[in-house]
PDB file of C-alpha atoms in Angstrom:
ATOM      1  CA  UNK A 253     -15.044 -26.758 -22.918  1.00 30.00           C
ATOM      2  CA  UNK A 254     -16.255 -25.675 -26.837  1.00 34.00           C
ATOM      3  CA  UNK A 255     -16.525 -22.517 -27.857  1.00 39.00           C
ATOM      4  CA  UNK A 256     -20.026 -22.804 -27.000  1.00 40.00           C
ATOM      5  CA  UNK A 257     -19.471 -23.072 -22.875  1.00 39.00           C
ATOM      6  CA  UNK A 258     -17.217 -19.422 -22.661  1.00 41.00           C
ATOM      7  CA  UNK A 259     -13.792 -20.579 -23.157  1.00 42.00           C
ATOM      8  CA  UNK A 260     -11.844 -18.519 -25.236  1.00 43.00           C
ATOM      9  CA  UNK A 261     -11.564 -20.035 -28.957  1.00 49.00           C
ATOM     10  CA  UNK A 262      -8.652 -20.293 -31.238  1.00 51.00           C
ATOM     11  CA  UNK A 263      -9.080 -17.245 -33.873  1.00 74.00           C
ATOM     12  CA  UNK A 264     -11.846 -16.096 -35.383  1.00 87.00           C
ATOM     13  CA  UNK A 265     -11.465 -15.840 -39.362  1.00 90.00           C
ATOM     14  CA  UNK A 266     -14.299 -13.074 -39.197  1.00 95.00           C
ATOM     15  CA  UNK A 267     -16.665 -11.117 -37.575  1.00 96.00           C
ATOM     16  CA  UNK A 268     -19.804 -13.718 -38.879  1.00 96.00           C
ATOM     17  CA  UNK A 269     -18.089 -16.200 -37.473  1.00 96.00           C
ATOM     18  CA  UNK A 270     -17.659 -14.730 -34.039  1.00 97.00           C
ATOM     19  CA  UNK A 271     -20.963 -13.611 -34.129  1.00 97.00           C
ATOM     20  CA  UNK A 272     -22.354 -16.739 -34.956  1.00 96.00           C
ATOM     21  CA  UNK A 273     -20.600 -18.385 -32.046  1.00 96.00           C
ATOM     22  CA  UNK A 274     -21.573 -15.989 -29.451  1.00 97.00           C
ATOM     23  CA  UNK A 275     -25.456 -16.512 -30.469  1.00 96.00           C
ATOM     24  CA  UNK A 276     -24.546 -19.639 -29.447  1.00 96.00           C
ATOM     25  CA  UNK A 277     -23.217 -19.660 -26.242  1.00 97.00           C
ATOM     26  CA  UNK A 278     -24.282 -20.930 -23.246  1.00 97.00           C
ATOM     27  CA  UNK A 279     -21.768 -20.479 -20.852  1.00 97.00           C
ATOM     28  CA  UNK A 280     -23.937 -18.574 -17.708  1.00 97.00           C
ATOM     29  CA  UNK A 281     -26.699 -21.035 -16.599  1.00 97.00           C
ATOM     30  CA  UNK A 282     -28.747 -17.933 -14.512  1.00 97.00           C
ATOM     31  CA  UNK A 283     -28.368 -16.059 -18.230  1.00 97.00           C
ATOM     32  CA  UNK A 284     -29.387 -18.887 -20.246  1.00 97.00           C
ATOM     33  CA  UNK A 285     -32.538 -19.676 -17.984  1.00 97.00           C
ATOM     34  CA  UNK A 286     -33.883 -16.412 -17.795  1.00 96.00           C
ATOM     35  CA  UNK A 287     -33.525 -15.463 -21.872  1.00 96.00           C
ATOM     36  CA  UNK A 288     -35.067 -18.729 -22.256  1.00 97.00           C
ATOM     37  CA  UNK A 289     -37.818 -18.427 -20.217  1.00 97.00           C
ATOM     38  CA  UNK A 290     -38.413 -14.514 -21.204  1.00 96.00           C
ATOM     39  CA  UNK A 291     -38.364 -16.423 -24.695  1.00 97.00           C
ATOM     40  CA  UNK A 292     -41.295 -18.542 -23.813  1.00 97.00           C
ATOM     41  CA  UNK A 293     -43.443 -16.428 -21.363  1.00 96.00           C
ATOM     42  CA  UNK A 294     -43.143 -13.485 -23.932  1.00 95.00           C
ATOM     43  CA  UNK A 295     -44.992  -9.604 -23.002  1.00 95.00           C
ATOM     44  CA  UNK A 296     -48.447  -9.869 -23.779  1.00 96.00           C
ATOM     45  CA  UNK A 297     -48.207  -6.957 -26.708  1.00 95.00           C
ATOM     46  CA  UNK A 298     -45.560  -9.120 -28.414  1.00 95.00           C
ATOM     47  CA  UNK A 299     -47.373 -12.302 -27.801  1.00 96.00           C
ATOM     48  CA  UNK A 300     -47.505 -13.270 -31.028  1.00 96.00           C
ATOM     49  CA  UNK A 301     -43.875 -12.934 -32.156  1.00 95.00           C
ATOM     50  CA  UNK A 302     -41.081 -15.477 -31.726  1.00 96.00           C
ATOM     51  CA  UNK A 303     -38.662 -14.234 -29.586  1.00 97.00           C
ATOM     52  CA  UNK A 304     -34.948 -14.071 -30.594  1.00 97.00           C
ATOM     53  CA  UNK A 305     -33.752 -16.251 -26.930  1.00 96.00           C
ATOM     54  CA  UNK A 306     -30.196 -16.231 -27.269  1.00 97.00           C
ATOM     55  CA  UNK A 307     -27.446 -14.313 -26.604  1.00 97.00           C
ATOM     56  CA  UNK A 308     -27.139 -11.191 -28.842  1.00 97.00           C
ATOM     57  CA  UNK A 309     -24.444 -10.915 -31.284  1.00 97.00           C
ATOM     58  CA  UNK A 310     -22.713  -7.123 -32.240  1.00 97.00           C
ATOM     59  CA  UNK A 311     -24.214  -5.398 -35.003  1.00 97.00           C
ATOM     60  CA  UNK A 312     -22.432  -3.440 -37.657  1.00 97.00           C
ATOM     61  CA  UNK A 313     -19.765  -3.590 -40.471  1.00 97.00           C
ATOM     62  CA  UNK A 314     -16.651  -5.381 -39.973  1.00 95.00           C
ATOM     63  CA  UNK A 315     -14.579  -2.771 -40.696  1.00 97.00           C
ATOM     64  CA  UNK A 316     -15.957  -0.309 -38.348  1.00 98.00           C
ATOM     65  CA  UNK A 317     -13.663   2.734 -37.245  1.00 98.00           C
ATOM     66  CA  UNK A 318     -16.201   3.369 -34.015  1.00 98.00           C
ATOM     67  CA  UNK A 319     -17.270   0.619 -31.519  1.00 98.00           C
ATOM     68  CA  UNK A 320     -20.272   0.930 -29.386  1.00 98.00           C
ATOM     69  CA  UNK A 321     -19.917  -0.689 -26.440  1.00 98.00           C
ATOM     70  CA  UNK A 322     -22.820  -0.667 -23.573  1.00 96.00           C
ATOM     71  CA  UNK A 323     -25.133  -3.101 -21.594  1.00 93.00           C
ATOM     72  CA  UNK A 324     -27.955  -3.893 -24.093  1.00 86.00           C
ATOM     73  CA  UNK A 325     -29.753  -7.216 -24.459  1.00 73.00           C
ATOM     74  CA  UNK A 326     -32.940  -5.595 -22.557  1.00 90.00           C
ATOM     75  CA  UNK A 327     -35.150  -8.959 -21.983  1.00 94.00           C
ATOM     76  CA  UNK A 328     -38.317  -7.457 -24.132  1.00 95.00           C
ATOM     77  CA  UNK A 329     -35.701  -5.423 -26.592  1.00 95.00           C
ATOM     78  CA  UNK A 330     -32.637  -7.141 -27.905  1.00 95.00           C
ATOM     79  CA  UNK A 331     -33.804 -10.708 -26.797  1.00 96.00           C
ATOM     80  CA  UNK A 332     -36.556 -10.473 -28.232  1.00 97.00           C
ATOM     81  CA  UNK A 333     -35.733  -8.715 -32.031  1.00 96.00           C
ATOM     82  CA  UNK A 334     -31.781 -10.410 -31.954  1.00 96.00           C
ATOM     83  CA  UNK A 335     -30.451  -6.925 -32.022  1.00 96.00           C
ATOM     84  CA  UNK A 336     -28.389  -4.737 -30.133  1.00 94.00           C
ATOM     85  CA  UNK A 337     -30.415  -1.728 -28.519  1.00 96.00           C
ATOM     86  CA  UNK A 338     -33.514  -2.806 -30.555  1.00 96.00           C
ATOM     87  CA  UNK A 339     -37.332  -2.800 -29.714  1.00 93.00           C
ATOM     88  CA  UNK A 340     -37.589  -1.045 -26.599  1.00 92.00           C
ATOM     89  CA  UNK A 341     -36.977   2.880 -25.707  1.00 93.00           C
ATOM     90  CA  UNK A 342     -33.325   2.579 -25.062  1.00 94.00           C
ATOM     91  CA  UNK A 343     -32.410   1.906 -28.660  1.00 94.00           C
ATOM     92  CA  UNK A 344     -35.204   4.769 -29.729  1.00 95.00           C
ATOM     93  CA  UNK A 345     -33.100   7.153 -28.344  1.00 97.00           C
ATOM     94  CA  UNK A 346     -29.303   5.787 -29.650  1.00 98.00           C
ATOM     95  CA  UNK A 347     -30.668   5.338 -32.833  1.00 98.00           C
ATOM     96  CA  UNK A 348     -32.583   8.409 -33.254  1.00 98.00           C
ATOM     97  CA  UNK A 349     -29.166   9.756 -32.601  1.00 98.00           C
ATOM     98  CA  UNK A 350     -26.512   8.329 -34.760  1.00 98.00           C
ATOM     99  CA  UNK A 351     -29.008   9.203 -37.548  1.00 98.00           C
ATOM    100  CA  UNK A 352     -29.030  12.351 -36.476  1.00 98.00           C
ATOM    101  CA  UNK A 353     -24.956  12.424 -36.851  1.00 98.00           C
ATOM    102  CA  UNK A 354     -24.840  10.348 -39.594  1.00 98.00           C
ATOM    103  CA  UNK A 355     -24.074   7.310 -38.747  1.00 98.00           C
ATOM    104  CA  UNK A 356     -27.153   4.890 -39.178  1.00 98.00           C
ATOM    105  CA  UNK A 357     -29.092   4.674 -42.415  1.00 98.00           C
ATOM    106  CA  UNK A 358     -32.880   5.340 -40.350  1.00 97.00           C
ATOM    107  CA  UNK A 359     -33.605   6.849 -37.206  1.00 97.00           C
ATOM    108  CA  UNK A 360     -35.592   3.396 -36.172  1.00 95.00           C
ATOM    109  CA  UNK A 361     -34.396  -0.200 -35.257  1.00 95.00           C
ATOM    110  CA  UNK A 362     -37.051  -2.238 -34.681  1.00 94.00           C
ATOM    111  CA  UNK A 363     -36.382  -5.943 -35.336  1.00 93.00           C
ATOM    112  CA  UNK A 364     -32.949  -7.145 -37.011  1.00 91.00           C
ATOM    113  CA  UNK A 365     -34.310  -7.581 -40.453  1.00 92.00           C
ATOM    114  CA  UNK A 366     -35.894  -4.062 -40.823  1.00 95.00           C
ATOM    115  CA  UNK A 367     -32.912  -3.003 -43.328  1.00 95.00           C
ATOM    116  CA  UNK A 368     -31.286  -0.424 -40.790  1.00 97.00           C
ATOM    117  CA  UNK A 369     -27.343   0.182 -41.464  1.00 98.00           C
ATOM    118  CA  UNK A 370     -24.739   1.523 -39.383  1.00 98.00           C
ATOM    119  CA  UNK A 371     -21.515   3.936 -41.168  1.00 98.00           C
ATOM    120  CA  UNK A 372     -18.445   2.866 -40.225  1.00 98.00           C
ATOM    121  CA  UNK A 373     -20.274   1.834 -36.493  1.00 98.00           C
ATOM    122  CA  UNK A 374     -20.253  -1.110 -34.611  1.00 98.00           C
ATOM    123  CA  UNK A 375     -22.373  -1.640 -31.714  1.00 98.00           C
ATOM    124  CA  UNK A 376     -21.991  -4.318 -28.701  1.00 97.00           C
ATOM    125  CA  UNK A 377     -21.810  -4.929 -25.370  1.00 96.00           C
ATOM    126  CA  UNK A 378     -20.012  -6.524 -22.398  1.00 96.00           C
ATOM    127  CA  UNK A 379     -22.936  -8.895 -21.838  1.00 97.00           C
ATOM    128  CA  UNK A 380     -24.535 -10.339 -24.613  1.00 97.00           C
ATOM    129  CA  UNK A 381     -27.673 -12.134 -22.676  1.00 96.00           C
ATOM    130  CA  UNK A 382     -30.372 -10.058 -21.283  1.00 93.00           C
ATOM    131  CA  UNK A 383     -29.579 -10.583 -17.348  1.00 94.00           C
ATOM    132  CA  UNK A 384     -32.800 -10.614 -14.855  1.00 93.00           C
ATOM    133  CA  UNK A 385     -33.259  -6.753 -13.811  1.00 90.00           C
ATOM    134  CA  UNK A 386     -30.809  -6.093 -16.104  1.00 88.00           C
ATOM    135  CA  UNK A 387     -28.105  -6.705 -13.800  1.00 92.00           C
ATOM    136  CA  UNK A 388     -25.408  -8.752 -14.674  1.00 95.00           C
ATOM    137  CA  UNK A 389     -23.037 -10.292 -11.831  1.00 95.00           C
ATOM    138  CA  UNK A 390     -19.338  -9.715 -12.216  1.00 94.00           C
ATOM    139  CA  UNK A 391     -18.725 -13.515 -12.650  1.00 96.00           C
ATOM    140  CA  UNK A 392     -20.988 -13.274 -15.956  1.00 96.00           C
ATOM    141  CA  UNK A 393     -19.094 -10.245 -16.954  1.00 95.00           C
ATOM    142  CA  UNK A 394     -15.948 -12.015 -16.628  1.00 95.00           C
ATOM    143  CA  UNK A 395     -17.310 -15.208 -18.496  1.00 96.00           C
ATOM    144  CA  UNK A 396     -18.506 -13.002 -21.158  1.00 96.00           C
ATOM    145  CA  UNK A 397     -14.920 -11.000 -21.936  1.00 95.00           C
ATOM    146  CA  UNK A 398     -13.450 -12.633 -24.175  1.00 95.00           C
ATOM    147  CA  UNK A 399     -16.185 -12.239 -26.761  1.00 96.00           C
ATOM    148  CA  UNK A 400     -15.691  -8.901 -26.660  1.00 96.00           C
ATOM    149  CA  UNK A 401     -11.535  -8.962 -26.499  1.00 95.00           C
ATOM    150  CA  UNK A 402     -11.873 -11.279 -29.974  1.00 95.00           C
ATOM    151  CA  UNK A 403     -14.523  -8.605 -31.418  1.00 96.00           C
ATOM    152  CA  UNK A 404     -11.954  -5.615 -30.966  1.00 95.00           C
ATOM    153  CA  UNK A 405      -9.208  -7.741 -31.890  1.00 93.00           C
ATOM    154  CA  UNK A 406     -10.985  -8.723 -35.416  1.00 94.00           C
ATOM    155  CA  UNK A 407     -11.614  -4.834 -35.520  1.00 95.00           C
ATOM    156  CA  UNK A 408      -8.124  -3.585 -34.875  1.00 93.00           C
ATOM    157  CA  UNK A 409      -6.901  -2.698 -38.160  1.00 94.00           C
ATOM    158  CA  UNK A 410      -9.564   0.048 -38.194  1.00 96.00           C
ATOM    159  CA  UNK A 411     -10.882   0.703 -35.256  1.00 97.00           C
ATOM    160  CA  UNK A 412     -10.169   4.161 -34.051  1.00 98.00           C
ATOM    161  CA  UNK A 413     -12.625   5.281 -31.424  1.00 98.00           C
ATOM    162  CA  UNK A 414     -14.732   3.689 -29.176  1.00 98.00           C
ATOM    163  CA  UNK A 415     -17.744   5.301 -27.302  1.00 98.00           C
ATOM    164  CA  UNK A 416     -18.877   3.524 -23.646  1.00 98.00           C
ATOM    165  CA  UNK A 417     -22.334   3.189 -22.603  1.00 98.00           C
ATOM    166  CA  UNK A 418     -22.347   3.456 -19.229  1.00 97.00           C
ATOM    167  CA  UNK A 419     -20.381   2.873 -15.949  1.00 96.00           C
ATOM    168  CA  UNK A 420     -20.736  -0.714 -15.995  1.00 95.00           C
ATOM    169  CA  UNK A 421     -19.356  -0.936 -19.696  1.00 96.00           C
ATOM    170  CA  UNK A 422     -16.589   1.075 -19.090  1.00 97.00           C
ATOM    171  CA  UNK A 423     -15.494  -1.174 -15.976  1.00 95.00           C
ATOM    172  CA  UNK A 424     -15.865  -3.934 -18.300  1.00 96.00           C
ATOM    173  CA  UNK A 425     -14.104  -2.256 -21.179  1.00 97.00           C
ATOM    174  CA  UNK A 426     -10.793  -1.237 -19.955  1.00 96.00           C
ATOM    175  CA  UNK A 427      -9.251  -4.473 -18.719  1.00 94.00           C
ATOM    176  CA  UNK A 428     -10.149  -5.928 -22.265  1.00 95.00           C
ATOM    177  CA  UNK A 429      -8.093  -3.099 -24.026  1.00 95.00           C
ATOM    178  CA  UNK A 430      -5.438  -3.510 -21.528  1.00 93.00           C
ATOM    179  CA  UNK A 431      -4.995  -7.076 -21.939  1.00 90.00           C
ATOM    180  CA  UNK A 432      -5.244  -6.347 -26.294  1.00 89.00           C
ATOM    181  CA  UNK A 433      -1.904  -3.843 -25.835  1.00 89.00           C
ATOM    182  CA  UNK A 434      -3.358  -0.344 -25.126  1.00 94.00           C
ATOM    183  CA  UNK A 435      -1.677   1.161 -22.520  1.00 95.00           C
ATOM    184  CA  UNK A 436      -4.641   2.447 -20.112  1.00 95.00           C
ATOM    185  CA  UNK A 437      -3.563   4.984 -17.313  1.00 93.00           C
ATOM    186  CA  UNK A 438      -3.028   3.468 -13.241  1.00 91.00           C
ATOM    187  CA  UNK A 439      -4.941   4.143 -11.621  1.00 92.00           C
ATOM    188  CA  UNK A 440      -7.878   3.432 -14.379  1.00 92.00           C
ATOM    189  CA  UNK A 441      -9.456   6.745 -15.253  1.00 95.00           C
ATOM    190  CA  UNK A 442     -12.774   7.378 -13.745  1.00 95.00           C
ATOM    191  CA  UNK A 443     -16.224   6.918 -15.540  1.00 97.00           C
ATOM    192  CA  UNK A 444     -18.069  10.221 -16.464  1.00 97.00           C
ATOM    193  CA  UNK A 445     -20.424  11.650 -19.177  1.00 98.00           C
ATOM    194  CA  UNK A 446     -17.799  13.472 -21.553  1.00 97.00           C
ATOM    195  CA  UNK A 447     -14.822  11.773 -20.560  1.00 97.00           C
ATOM    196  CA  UNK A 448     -12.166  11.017 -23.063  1.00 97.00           C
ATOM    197  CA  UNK A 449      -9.464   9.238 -23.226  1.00 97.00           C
ATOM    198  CA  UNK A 450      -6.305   8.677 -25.674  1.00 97.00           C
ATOM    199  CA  UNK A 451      -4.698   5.442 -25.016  1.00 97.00           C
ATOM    200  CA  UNK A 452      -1.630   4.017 -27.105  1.00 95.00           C
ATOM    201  CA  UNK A 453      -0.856   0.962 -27.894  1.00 92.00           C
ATOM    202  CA  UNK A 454      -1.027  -1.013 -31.545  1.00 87.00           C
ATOM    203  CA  UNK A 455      -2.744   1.936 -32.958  1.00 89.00           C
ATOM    204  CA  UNK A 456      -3.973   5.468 -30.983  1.00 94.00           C
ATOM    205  CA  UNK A 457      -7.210   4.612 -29.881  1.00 98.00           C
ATOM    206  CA  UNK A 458      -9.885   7.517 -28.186  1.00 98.00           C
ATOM    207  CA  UNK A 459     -12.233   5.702 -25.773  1.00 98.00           C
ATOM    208  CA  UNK A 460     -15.193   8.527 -24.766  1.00 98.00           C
ATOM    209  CA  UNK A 461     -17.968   8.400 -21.833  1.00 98.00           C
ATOM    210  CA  UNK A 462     -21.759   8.880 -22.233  1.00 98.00           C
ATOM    211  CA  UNK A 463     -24.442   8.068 -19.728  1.00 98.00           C
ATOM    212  CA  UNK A 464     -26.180   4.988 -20.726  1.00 97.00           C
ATOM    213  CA  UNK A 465     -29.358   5.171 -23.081  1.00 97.00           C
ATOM    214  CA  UNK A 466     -31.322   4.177 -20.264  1.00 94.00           C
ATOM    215  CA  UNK A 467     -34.816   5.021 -19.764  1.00 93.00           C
ATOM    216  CA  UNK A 468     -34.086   5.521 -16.446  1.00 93.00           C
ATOM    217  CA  UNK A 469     -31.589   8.729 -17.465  1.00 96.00           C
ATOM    218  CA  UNK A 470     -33.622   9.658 -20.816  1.00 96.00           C
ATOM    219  CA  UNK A 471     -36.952   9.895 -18.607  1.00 95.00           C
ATOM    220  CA  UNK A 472     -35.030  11.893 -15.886  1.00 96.00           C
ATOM    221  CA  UNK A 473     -32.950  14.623 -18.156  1.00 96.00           C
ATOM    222  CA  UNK A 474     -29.767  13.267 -17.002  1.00 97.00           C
ATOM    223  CA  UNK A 475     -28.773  12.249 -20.680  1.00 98.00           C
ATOM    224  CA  UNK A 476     -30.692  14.565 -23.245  1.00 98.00           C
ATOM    225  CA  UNK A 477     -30.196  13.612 -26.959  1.00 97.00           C
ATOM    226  CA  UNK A 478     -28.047  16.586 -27.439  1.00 98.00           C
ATOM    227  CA  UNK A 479     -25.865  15.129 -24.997  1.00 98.00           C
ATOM    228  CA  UNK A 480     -25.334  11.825 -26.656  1.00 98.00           C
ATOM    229  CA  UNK A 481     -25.401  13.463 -30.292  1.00 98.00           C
ATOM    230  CA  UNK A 482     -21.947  15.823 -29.016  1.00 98.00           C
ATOM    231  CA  UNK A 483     -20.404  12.644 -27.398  1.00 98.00           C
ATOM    232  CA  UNK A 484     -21.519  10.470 -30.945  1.00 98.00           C
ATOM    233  CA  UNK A 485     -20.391  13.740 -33.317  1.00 98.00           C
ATOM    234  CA  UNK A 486     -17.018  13.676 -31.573  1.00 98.00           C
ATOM    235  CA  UNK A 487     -16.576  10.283 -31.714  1.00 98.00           C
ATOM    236  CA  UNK A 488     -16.996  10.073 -35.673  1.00 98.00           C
ATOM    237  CA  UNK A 489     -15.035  12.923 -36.319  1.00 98.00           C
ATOM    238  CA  UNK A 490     -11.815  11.364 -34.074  1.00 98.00           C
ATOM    239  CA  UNK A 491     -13.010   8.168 -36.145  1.00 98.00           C
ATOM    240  CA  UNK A 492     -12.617   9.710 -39.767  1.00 97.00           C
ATOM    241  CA  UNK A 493     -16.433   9.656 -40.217  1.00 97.00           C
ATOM    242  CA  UNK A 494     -17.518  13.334 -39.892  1.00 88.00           C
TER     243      UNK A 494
END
């Protein structure tokens, strides 16, 4: 297989390299037909846009301290703008609050070109395609890893904290840092908003829980913004970016 079909490359000499490769990819044939036809069909108040159609690559600098990792290619949202979290209410609220902490340049992220910057942030996901109901299978999770093991590996020398979107991230996340060195806890430490861990390995790394941006726990109360802006305030001050 090429890089291009899921197999794990040889390695990367950057971050715009990886990412270039992973908007690429077309290694899930359910993913690749439903971005595709999302792509084509379009939502009727963004009929007149061209939609992005491809997987989505990470977004921030490449010598990021704090990862983001969480489930975010919504099929109107990042497929559509080629950004993580952007165009749809999900990335209103994340955005809204790492501006709020400091870490992103404008409180809005609306298509990848709109001039927004992340501080010493990095944001992507275990998925990079949007997946129909926005439910990935575990086979397309497992396809998808080793994008994310050769981000974090290309991030290493810096990367202190990361901060997990979600149950289905955090499932996704641990066996990745496990395989990179870090010594994660057996049995594998639960999910939960506010959970932190301090794993070691080839440097201390913190890994914190938050609910997922959802609209689903934004709408409800279960994750308020003052919620995510203590989990996002902790994680840049164990990240040197307070």
């Amino acid at each position: 297989m090429s890089r291009h079909t899921g197999r794990v490359s040889a390695s990367w000499k950057s971050l715009a390299q990886l990412d270039a490769a992973v908007s690429e990819c077309r290694a899930c044939p359910r993913l690749v037909r439903w971005r595709e036809q999302v792509a084509r069909t379009k939502r009727t108040a963004y009929a007149d846009q061209t939609y992005w159609g491809r997987p989505v690559p990470g977004f921030g600098p490449d010598d990021a301290s704090l990862v983001i990792v969480g489930l975010a290619p919504a099929a109107h949202g990042g497929n559509r703008t080629g950004r993580m979290f952007t165009g749809d209410r999900s990335g209103d609220v994340l955005f809204r609050a790492l501006y709020d902490v400091g870490l992103a340049s404008q409180p809005t992220s609306v298509h990848r070109d709109d001039g927004l910057t992340l501080r010493g942030t990095r944001i992507t996901a275990p998925v990079h395609c949007a997946p129909p109901a926005n439910k990935p299978t575990p086979a397309e999770r497992d396809t998808c890893r080793h994008w994310l093991a050769d981000e974090l590996t290309l991030l290493r020398p810096t990367l202190k904290a990361i901060v997990v979107l979600g149950a289905f991230g955090w499932q996704a996340l641990l066996p990745v840092l496990a395989e990179a060195g870090w010594r994660v806890p057996r049995p594998k430490p639960r999910f939960g908003h506010g959970v932190r861990i301090t794993l070691d390995g080839p440097t201390p790394l913190h890994v914190l829980g938050s609910y997922h941006v959802s609209q689903q726990n934004t709408f409800t109360g279960r994750l308020t913004p003052e919620m995510l802006r203590a989990v996002l305030s902790e994680a840049a001050s164990l990240s040197g970016l307070d």
